[in-house]
């Protein structure tokens, strides 16, 4: 499956060597650099902010796929765009006006992604499908790496895939959480085009990265 993109989540990398990790995962074949931003309020964990994105940007020429798990969102769009984000994805529960947030992300020069938690109704997505560039289906509850894939999300990925194809919109379908060599082929079969993987890409250290990515891509 050559069209599948792999987006390693740097949440699973060695933060003490972050720049080198981003360079190593890029050389290993990553398509996107997936950056998980958490605020300790929208999700029960705190990770990194725009200054870190800016610091690691020179270490990779790949697409910076910034996943905001923060509330509010709009206040921080400009800062992440300036720091080097190419795609900015947010959760509709994080603010009262998701369509306004999509507009703000595009005005900042980035592609806009909408992320659906495992229990977010798909009705939240449909009115925005023609206005966004990416849908991010969470196959775990957001907040932590290393969780188990939630099976019920496969049927939702299939439903979204059908709708994207029926409407003929140019929208990537990305899946995030618990992606490994067993779940990756199932997510691809359901219609995903981008796989986020933290644990499965960074396991084994830099010498294993290329093999990890190739295995996920070929799944
Ligand atoms: C969870 C994050 C994911 C996470 C994926 O809130 O959005 O990107 O880091 O980690 P794994 O691949 O280990 O499930
Ligand atoms: Zn993520």
XYZ file of N, CA and C and ligand atoms in Angstrom:
672
model
N 0.852 -1.208 0.000
C 0.000 0.000 0.000
C 0.874 1.239 0.000
N 1.235 1.716 -1.167
C 2.236 2.778 -1.253
C 1.690 4.146 -0.862
N 0.374 4.344 -0.965
C -0.182 5.667 -0.674
C -0.322 5.974 0.811
N -0.019 5.025 1.654
C -0.202 5.236 3.094
C 0.924 6.086 3.665
N 0.540 7.094 4.428
C 1.538 7.957 5.071
C 1.685 7.574 6.543
N 2.923 7.629 7.012
C 3.188 7.318 8.416
C 3.577 8.599 9.151
N 2.896 8.811 10.272
C 3.102 10.020 11.077
C 3.569 9.625 12.477
N 4.879 9.478 12.671
C 5.372 9.110 14.005
C 5.050 10.202 15.034
N 4.498 9.785 16.159
C 4.224 10.733 17.243
C 5.473 10.871 18.095
N 6.010 12.077 18.156
C 7.254 12.281 18.907
C 7.042 12.184 20.417
N 5.779 12.011 20.819
C 5.502 11.777 22.239
C 6.254 10.542 22.750
N 6.501 9.585 21.844
C 7.170 8.344 22.251
C 8.685 8.417 22.068
N 9.196 9.584 21.688
C 10.639 9.695 21.467
C 11.345 10.051 22.768
N 12.657 10.114 22.699
C 13.472 10.491 23.867
C 13.542 12.014 23.908
N 12.776 12.620 24.821
C 12.681 14.088 24.879
C 14.035 14.750 25.167
N 14.938 14.036 25.789
C 16.251 14.619 26.098
C 17.084 14.791 24.826
N 16.687 14.089 23.765
C 17.422 14.153 22.496
C 16.450 14.482 21.360
N 15.527 15.366 21.608
C 14.394 15.545 20.700
C 14.792 15.882 19.259
N 15.705 16.831 19.085
C 16.127 17.193 17.723
C 16.688 15.998 16.975
N 17.568 15.253 17.624
C 18.173 14.069 16.986
C 17.123 13.007 16.674
N 16.151 12.877 17.550
C 15.077 11.908 17.331
C 14.257 12.287 16.094
N 13.957 13.576 15.966
C 13.177 14.031 14.813
C 13.986 13.802 13.530
N 15.279 14.068 13.586
C 16.125 13.830 12.404
C 16.152 12.335 12.066
N 16.316 11.502 13.078
C 16.419 10.050 12.848
C 15.119 9.480 12.280
N 13.994 9.939 12.789
C 12.714 9.383 12.306
C 12.414 9.902 10.903
N 12.931 11.080 10.575
C 12.789 11.622 9.213
C 13.609 10.777 8.244
N 14.866 10.516 8.610
C 15.731 9.710 7.744
C 15.207 8.288 7.599
N 14.442 7.835 8.594
C 13.876 6.476 8.562
C 12.638 6.383 7.671
N 12.150 7.535 7.186
C 11.038 7.470 6.226
C 9.712 8.042 6.683
N 9.694 8.794 7.785
C 8.436 9.401 8.233
C 7.899 10.344 7.157
N 6.570 10.369 7.007
C 5.946 11.317 6.076
C 5.558 12.602 6.796
N 4.992 12.447 7.979
C 4.619 13.587 8.809
C 5.383 13.468 10.130
N 5.612 14.600 10.781
C 6.073 14.594 12.175
C 4.851 14.977 13.014
N 4.327 14.002 13.766
C 3.098 14.229 14.542
C 3.467 14.757 15.928
N 2.964 15.952 16.231
C 3.318 16.632 17.480
C 2.078 16.719 18.368
N 2.105 16.035 19.492
C 0.962 15.997 20.408
C 1.097 17.093 21.456
N 0.203 18.060 21.374
C 0.233 19.209 22.286
C -0.885 19.053 23.310
N -0.529 18.952 24.586
C -1.518 18.716 25.655
C -1.348 19.759 26.754
N -2.501 20.163 27.306
C -2.482 21.322 28.207
C -2.803 21.014 29.666
N -3.038 19.743 30.017
C -3.349 19.427 31.406
C -4.737 19.894 31.829
N -5.553 20.260 30.841
C -6.877 20.838 31.132
C -7.905 20.171 30.206
N -7.645 20.223 28.899
C -8.509 19.508 27.949
C -8.247 18.009 28.043
N -6.986 17.654 28.294
C -6.605 16.254 28.539
C -5.718 16.217 29.786
N -5.680 15.073 30.465
C -4.959 15.018 31.748
C -3.451 14.781 31.601
N -2.807 15.552 30.748
C -1.352 15.405 30.570
C -0.846 16.722 30.008
N 0.402 17.027 30.220
C 1.005 18.255 29.711
C 2.218 17.865 28.876
N 2.308 18.415 27.666
C 3.476 18.057 26.849
C 4.245 19.298 26.410
N 4.067 19.699 25.162
C 4.971 20.716 24.624
C 4.199 21.870 23.990
N 4.889 22.984 23.796
C 4.268 24.173 23.232
C 4.977 24.642 21.969
N 4.589 25.815 21.460
C 5.121 26.304 20.184
C 6.643 26.489 20.162
N 7.242 26.835 21.277
C 8.704 27.031 21.273
C 9.447 25.741 20.947
N 8.890 24.629 21.368
C 9.522 23.333 21.068
C 9.339 23.003 19.588
N 8.161 23.297 19.061
C 7.937 23.061 17.618
C 8.949 23.873 16.816
N 9.128 25.125 17.199
C 10.095 25.990 16.515
C 11.518 25.416 16.611
N 11.848 24.888 17.772
C 13.202 24.359 17.981
C 13.475 23.110 17.152
N 12.455 22.274 16.946
C 12.699 21.017 16.209
C 12.462 21.157 14.715
N 11.812 22.222 14.303
C 11.480 22.404 12.880
C 12.706 22.225 11.961
N 13.861 22.780 12.285
C 15.017 22.623 11.382
C 15.527 21.178 11.259
N 15.065 20.297 12.107
C 15.550 18.914 12.086
C 14.791 18.021 11.103
N 13.772 18.573 10.413
C 13.020 17.739 9.477
C 12.406 18.587 8.373
N 12.426 18.028 7.163
C 11.768 18.724 6.043
C 10.376 18.141 5.788
N 9.868 17.309 6.693
C 8.562 16.689 6.503
C 7.451 17.609 7.025
N 6.220 17.173 6.751
C 5.048 17.950 7.167
C 4.905 17.891 8.691
N 4.814 19.055 9.316
C 4.601 19.096 10.767
C 3.103 19.080 11.044
N 2.686 17.977 11.633
C 1.284 17.624 11.847
C 1.005 17.856 13.340
N 0.493 19.046 13.646
C 0.357 19.452 15.050
C -1.052 19.156 15.553
N -1.123 18.283 16.531
C -2.394 17.806 17.097
C -2.624 18.522 18.424
N -3.525 19.493 18.401
C -3.788 20.288 19.595
C -4.842 19.628 20.468
N -4.440 19.231 21.664
C -5.385 18.726 22.665
C -5.405 19.766 23.773
N -5.877 20.949 23.387
C -5.881 22.098 24.294
C -7.202 22.840 24.163
N -7.530 23.569 25.197
C -8.716 24.431 25.182
C -8.421 25.690 26.005
N -8.633 26.884 25.455
C -9.119 27.170 24.115
C -8.056 26.905 23.045
N -8.502 26.891 21.784
C -7.617 26.625 20.646
C -7.199 27.919 19.948
N -8.187 28.768 19.662
C -7.966 29.906 18.746
C -6.816 30.816 19.175
N -6.672 30.987 20.460
C -5.613 31.854 21.005
C -4.207 31.424 20.591
N -4.029 30.144 20.286
C -2.677 29.600 20.070
C -2.367 29.254 18.619
N -3.350 29.438 17.727
C -3.151 29.044 16.328
C -1.983 29.790 15.693
N -1.964 31.078 15.862
C -0.917 31.910 15.263
C 0.473 31.465 15.729
N 0.595 31.205 17.002
C 1.904 30.821 17.554
C 2.394 29.501 16.961
N 1.484 28.535 16.811
C 1.905 27.250 16.231
C 2.188 27.389 14.737
N 1.420 28.220 14.054
C 1.674 28.441 12.626
C 3.052 29.076 12.437
N 3.351 30.077 13.224
C 4.661 30.750 13.129
C 5.802 29.817 13.503
N 5.532 28.895 14.408
C 6.568 27.964 14.860
C 6.898 26.916 13.799
N 6.009 26.763 12.797
C 6.320 25.810 11.729
C 5.303 24.717 11.491
N 4.139 24.818 12.127
C 3.093 23.815 11.873
C 2.630 23.914 10.422
N 2.440 22.767 9.777
C 1.866 22.731 8.422
C 0.388 22.372 8.482
N 0.056 21.417 9.356
C -1.333 21.030 9.607
C -1.608 21.317 11.078
N -2.739 21.938 11.359
C -3.148 22.114 12.753
C -4.503 21.430 12.921
N -4.528 20.455 13.825
C -5.743 19.676 14.084
C -6.226 19.975 15.500
N -7.536 20.118 15.644
C -8.097 20.433 16.961
C -9.325 19.564 17.219
N -9.783 19.601 18.450
C -10.977 18.847 18.852
C -12.159 19.797 18.954
N -13.302 19.440 18.364
C -14.448 20.352 18.381
C -14.950 20.664 19.788
N -14.691 19.759 20.738
C -15.141 19.993 22.121
C -14.328 21.100 22.799
N -13.228 21.502 22.178
C -12.311 22.448 22.826
C -12.766 23.899 22.718
N -13.755 24.137 21.874
C -14.196 25.519 21.737
C -15.596 25.566 21.181
N -16.276 26.676 21.319
C -17.686 26.712 20.937
C -17.934 26.832 19.434
N -16.923 27.250 18.649
C -17.167 27.549 17.237
C -16.148 26.855 16.328
N -16.312 25.548 16.104
C -15.310 24.816 15.305
C -15.114 25.398 13.903
N -16.174 25.884 13.287
C -16.002 26.421 11.932
C -15.121 27.671 11.947
N -15.281 28.488 12.965
C -14.433 29.674 13.104
C -12.971 29.266 13.306
N -12.766 28.212 14.056
C -11.405 27.724 14.289
C -10.779 27.236 12.983
N -11.563 26.533 12.165
C -11.069 26.084 10.853
C -10.647 27.291 10.019
N -11.472 28.314 10.003
C -11.143 29.528 9.234
C -9.853 30.166 9.746
N -9.717 30.212 11.056
C -8.524 30.849 11.647
C -7.255 30.063 11.300
N -7.363 28.734 11.288
C -6.199 27.905 10.954
C -5.785 28.159 9.499
N -6.762 28.223 8.615
C -6.440 28.457 7.200
C -5.920 29.872 6.974
N -6.484 30.814 7.701
C -5.987 32.192 7.581
C -4.532 32.294 8.026
N -4.159 31.434 8.947
C -2.771 31.434 9.431
C -1.842 30.713 8.455
N -2.405 30.196 7.356
C -1.577 29.573 6.323
C -1.374 28.080 6.485
N -2.155 27.456 7.363
C -2.003 26.015 7.608
C -3.195 25.241 7.079
N -3.000 23.936 6.939
C -4.118 23.053 6.645
C -4.847 22.766 7.956
N -6.163 22.538 7.843
C -6.975 22.373 9.044
C -7.460 20.943 9.205
N -7.285 20.413 10.413
C -7.763 19.074 10.723
C -8.758 19.098 11.872
N -9.742 18.193 11.800
C -10.714 18.053 12.880
C -10.526 16.672 13.497
N -10.385 16.624 14.816
C -10.167 15.357 15.499
C -11.419 14.918 16.241
N -11.764 13.639 16.063
C -12.950 13.080 16.706
C -12.530 12.101 17.790
N -12.949 12.362 19.019
C -12.724 11.407 20.095
C -13.571 10.165 19.851
N -13.259 9.067 20.550
C -14.002 7.833 20.282
C -15.517 7.961 20.416
N -15.993 8.902 21.227
C -17.443 9.041 21.401
C -18.001 10.325 20.796
N -17.192 11.070 20.055
C -17.703 12.289 19.401
C -18.639 11.879 18.266
N -19.886 12.378 18.251
C -20.810 11.985 17.175
C -20.281 12.406 15.807
N -20.459 11.548 14.806
C -20.010 11.886 13.447
C -20.769 13.087 12.893
N -21.942 13.363 13.454
C -22.715 14.537 13.017
C -21.921 15.827 13.218
N -20.976 15.808 14.123
C -20.126 16.991 14.335
C -19.243 17.243 13.124
N -18.877 16.160 12.447
C -17.951 16.255 11.305
C -18.646 16.678 10.013
N -19.817 16.123 9.746
C -20.416 16.287 8.412
C -20.515 17.735 7.937
N -20.973 18.683 8.759
C -21.098 20.049 8.230
C -19.759 20.696 7.890
N -18.674 20.128 8.415
C -17.349 20.735 8.217
C -16.518 20.018 7.165
N -17.029 18.897 6.661
C -16.216 18.045 5.787
C -15.699 18.770 4.540
N -16.481 19.702 4.017
C -16.050 20.437 2.828
C -15.088 21.579 3.124
N -14.833 21.833 4.407
C -14.018 22.996 4.792
C -12.671 22.613 5.379
N -12.451 21.307 5.572
C -11.219 20.883 6.247
C -10.332 20.075 5.304
N -9.092 19.826 5.743
C -8.115 19.089 4.934
C -7.857 17.697 5.483
N -8.245 17.466 6.727
C -7.902 16.208 7.378
C -8.905 15.899 8.494
N -9.251 14.625 8.601
C -10.026 14.145 9.754
C -9.111 13.231 10.547
N -9.038 13.444 11.850
C -8.217 12.607 12.720
C -9.142 11.809 13.632
N -9.235 10.509 13.363
C -10.053 9.633 14.206
C -9.195 9.131 15.357
N -9.606 9.456 16.582
C -8.881 8.966 17.757
C -9.318 7.535 18.049
N -8.354 6.609 18.005
C -8.663 5.226 18.330
C -8.216 4.898 19.754
N -7.937 5.940 20.528
C -7.786 5.875 21.993
C -8.367 7.190 22.516
N -8.571 7.269 23.811
C -8.931 8.571 24.366
C -7.671 9.424 24.443
N -7.739 10.683 24.039
C -6.537 11.487 23.958
C -5.919 11.748 25.329
N -4.601 11.853 25.356
C -3.918 12.182 26.609
C -2.616 11.428 26.819
N -2.553 10.203 26.322
C -1.364 9.396 26.585
C -1.033 8.482 25.413
N 0.254 8.217 25.230
C 0.682 7.204 24.283
C 0.564 5.835 24.921
N 0.749 4.799 24.120
C 0.822 3.446 24.650
C -0.491 2.816 25.062
N -1.622 3.365 24.634
C -2.916 2.775 24.988
C -3.364 1.770 23.924
N -4.398 0.985 24.263
C -4.888 -0.040 23.332
C -5.913 0.533 22.367
N -5.829 0.083 21.131
C -6.733 0.465 20.038
C -8.180 0.142 20.407
N -9.072 1.103 20.217
C -10.500 0.900 20.498
C -11.182 0.423 19.211
N -11.618 -0.828 19.244
C -12.122 -1.521 18.043
C -13.294 -0.806 17.353
N -14.136 -0.174 18.168
C -15.354 0.445 17.611
C -15.021 1.546 16.605
N -13.784 2.009 16.588
C -13.432 3.109 15.678
C -13.287 2.641 14.230
N -13.113 1.349 14.008
C -12.955 0.858 12.632
C -14.214 1.123 11.804
N -15.371 0.883 12.396
C -16.630 1.114 11.670
C -16.808 2.598 11.386
N -16.364 3.436 12.305
C -16.465 4.886 12.088
C -15.525 5.329 10.952
N -14.346 4.738 10.902
C -13.410 5.064 9.807
C -14.055 4.683 8.465
N -14.691 3.522 8.422
C -15.366 3.084 7.177
C -16.461 4.068 6.766
N -17.244 4.500 7.741
C -18.334 5.443 7.449
C -17.777 6.761 6.921
N -16.715 7.241 7.539
C -16.118 8.517 7.108
C -15.510 8.360 5.715
N -14.831 7.226 5.483
C -14.239 6.976 4.157
C -15.304 7.041 3.065
N -16.443 6.385 3.309
C -17.531 6.373 2.313
C -18.020 7.790 2.041
N -18.160 8.566 3.098
C -18.676 9.930 2.957
C -17.668 10.820 2.210
N -16.385 10.678 2.514
C -15.346 11.459 1.815
C -15.396 11.138 0.322
N -15.483 9.847 0.004
C -15.509 9.431 -1.403
C -16.790 9.899 -2.091
N -17.908 9.793 -1.393
C -19.195 10.193 -1.986
C -19.216 11.691 -2.266
N -18.648 12.467 -1.368
C -18.654 13.932 -1.555
C -17.510 14.393 -2.464
N -16.556 13.507 -2.702
C -15.441 13.851 -3.592
C -14.530 14.941 -3.043
N -14.454 15.044 -1.712
C -13.613 16.080 -1.111
C -12.177 15.560 -0.926
N -11.238 16.493 -0.918
C -9.831 16.144 -0.777
C -9.437 16.211 0.700
N -9.756 15.150 1.425
C -9.550 15.131 2.875
C -8.773 13.870 3.255
N -7.669 14.050 3.972
C -6.921 12.892 4.475
C -7.682 12.292 5.662
N -7.620 10.972 5.778
C -8.265 10.284 6.904
C -7.164 9.647 7.761
N -6.928 10.271 8.893
C -5.815 9.897 9.771
C -6.346 9.193 11.016
N -5.612 8.190 11.480
C -6.009 7.438 12.668
C -4.894 7.539 13.703
N -5.287 7.727 14.958
C -4.310 8.020 16.013
C -4.628 7.249 17.292
N -3.701 6.366 17.683
C -3.813 5.691 18.969
C -3.826 4.179 18.844
N -2.843 3.525 19.466
C -2.803 2.061 19.466
C -2.531 1.442 18.111
N -1.902 2.204 17.210
C -1.564 1.650 15.893
C -0.272 0.837 16.012
N -0.363 -0.429 15.620
C 0.809 -1.318 15.645
C 0.713 -2.251 14.432
N 1.559 -3.259 14.369
C 1.595 -4.110 13.173
C 0.300 -4.908 13.004
N -0.444 -5.075 14.081
C -1.709 -5.827 14.000
C -2.880 -4.904 13.630
N -2.907 -3.697 14.214
C -4.049 -2.798 13.958
C -3.876 -1.967 12.688
N -2.629 -1.710 12.266
C -2.401 -0.873 11.074
C -3.115 -1.412 9.832
N -2.978 -2.710 9.504
C -3.654 -3.198 8.301
C -5.161 -3.069 8.381
N -5.702 -3.161 9.580
C -7.159 -3.064 9.735
C -7.614 -1.619 9.554
N -6.824 -0.674 10.052
C -7.162 0.746 9.861
C -7.066 1.110 8.374
N -6.057 0.564 7.699
C -5.897 0.829 6.261
C -7.077 0.225 5.483
N -7.431 -1.005 5.836
C -8.558 -1.661 5.148
C -9.857 -0.882 5.348
N -9.991 -0.237 6.495
C -11.204 0.546 6.776
C -11.221 1.866 6.007
N -10.048 2.278 5.494
C -10.028 3.486 4.669
C -9.110 4.599 5.124
N -8.286 4.338 6.139
C -7.341 5.364 6.608
C -6.238 5.588 5.575
N -5.771 6.836 5.484
C -4.659 7.152 4.573
C -3.406 7.603 5.322
N -3.569 7.993 6.576
C -2.427 8.421 7.400
C -2.500 7.700 8.740
N -1.410 7.062 9.134
C -1.371 6.359 10.414
C -0.431 7.076 11.371
N -0.965 7.518 12.508
C -0.122 8.050 13.574
C 0.347 6.865 14.406
N 1.629 6.836 14.729
C 2.110 5.771 15.607
C 3.274 6.305 16.426
N 3.154 6.179 17.747
C 4.227 6.604 18.639
C 5.046 5.404 19.066
N 4.459 4.590 19.923
C 5.132 3.413 20.459
C 5.690 2.529 19.348
N 4.892 2.274 18.314
C 5.296 1.325 17.267
C 6.397 1.860 16.359
N 6.568 3.186 16.271
C 7.655 3.701 15.419
C 8.949 3.869 16.207
N 8.851 4.316 17.475
C 10.065 4.645 18.237
C 10.610 3.454 19.039
N 9.933 2.323 19.008
C 10.440 1.205 19.816
C 11.742 0.637 19.221
N 12.640 0.275 20.097
C 13.901 -0.329 19.656
C 15.016 0.667 19.385
N 14.718 1.967 19.466
C 15.757 2.978 19.256
C 16.031 3.222 17.783
N 16.894 4.239 17.492
C 17.095 4.717 16.120
C 17.425 3.643 15.088
N 18.129 2.604 15.474
C 18.500 1.595 14.483
C 17.285 0.800 13.991
N 16.188 0.876 14.737
C 14.982 0.115 14.352
C 13.940 0.970 13.629
N 14.133 2.282 13.584
C 13.071 3.166 13.080
C 12.659 2.862 11.631
N 13.643 2.678 10.757
C 13.322 2.461 9.336
C 12.501 1.177 9.156
N 12.912 0.162 9.882
C 12.209 -1.120 9.827
C 10.793 -0.991 10.385
N 10.656 -0.255 11.476
C 9.328 -0.050 12.086
C 8.384 0.654 11.114
N 8.898 1.711 10.485
C 8.051 2.482 9.568
C 7.696 1.656 8.341
N 8.672 0.954 7.796
C 8.412 0.124 6.606
C 7.366 -0.943 6.913
N 7.451 -1.510 8.095
C 6.500 -2.570 8.466
C 5.090 -2.002 8.598
N 4.949 -0.822 9.167
C 3.616 -0.208 9.294
C 3.062 0.155 7.930
N 3.934 0.695 7.080
C 3.502 1.138 5.761
C 3.049 -0.047 4.893
N 3.780 -1.130 5.033
C 3.475 -2.305 4.214
C 2.362 -3.156 4.762
N 1.869 -2.753 5.918
C 0.897 -3.591 6.637
C -0.360 -3.843 5.810
C -2.752 10.411 22.215
C -1.927 10.998 21.093
C -1.288 9.985 20.202
C -0.320 9.069 20.881
C -0.155 7.833 20.052
O -3.409 11.450 22.876
O -2.728 11.831 20.289
O -0.692 10.638 19.096
O 0.919 9.658 21.106
O 0.650 6.942 20.744
P 0.635 5.362 20.490
O 0.973 5.152 19.059
O 1.684 4.871 21.421
O -0.753 4.891 20.819
Zn -1.934 12.671 18.358
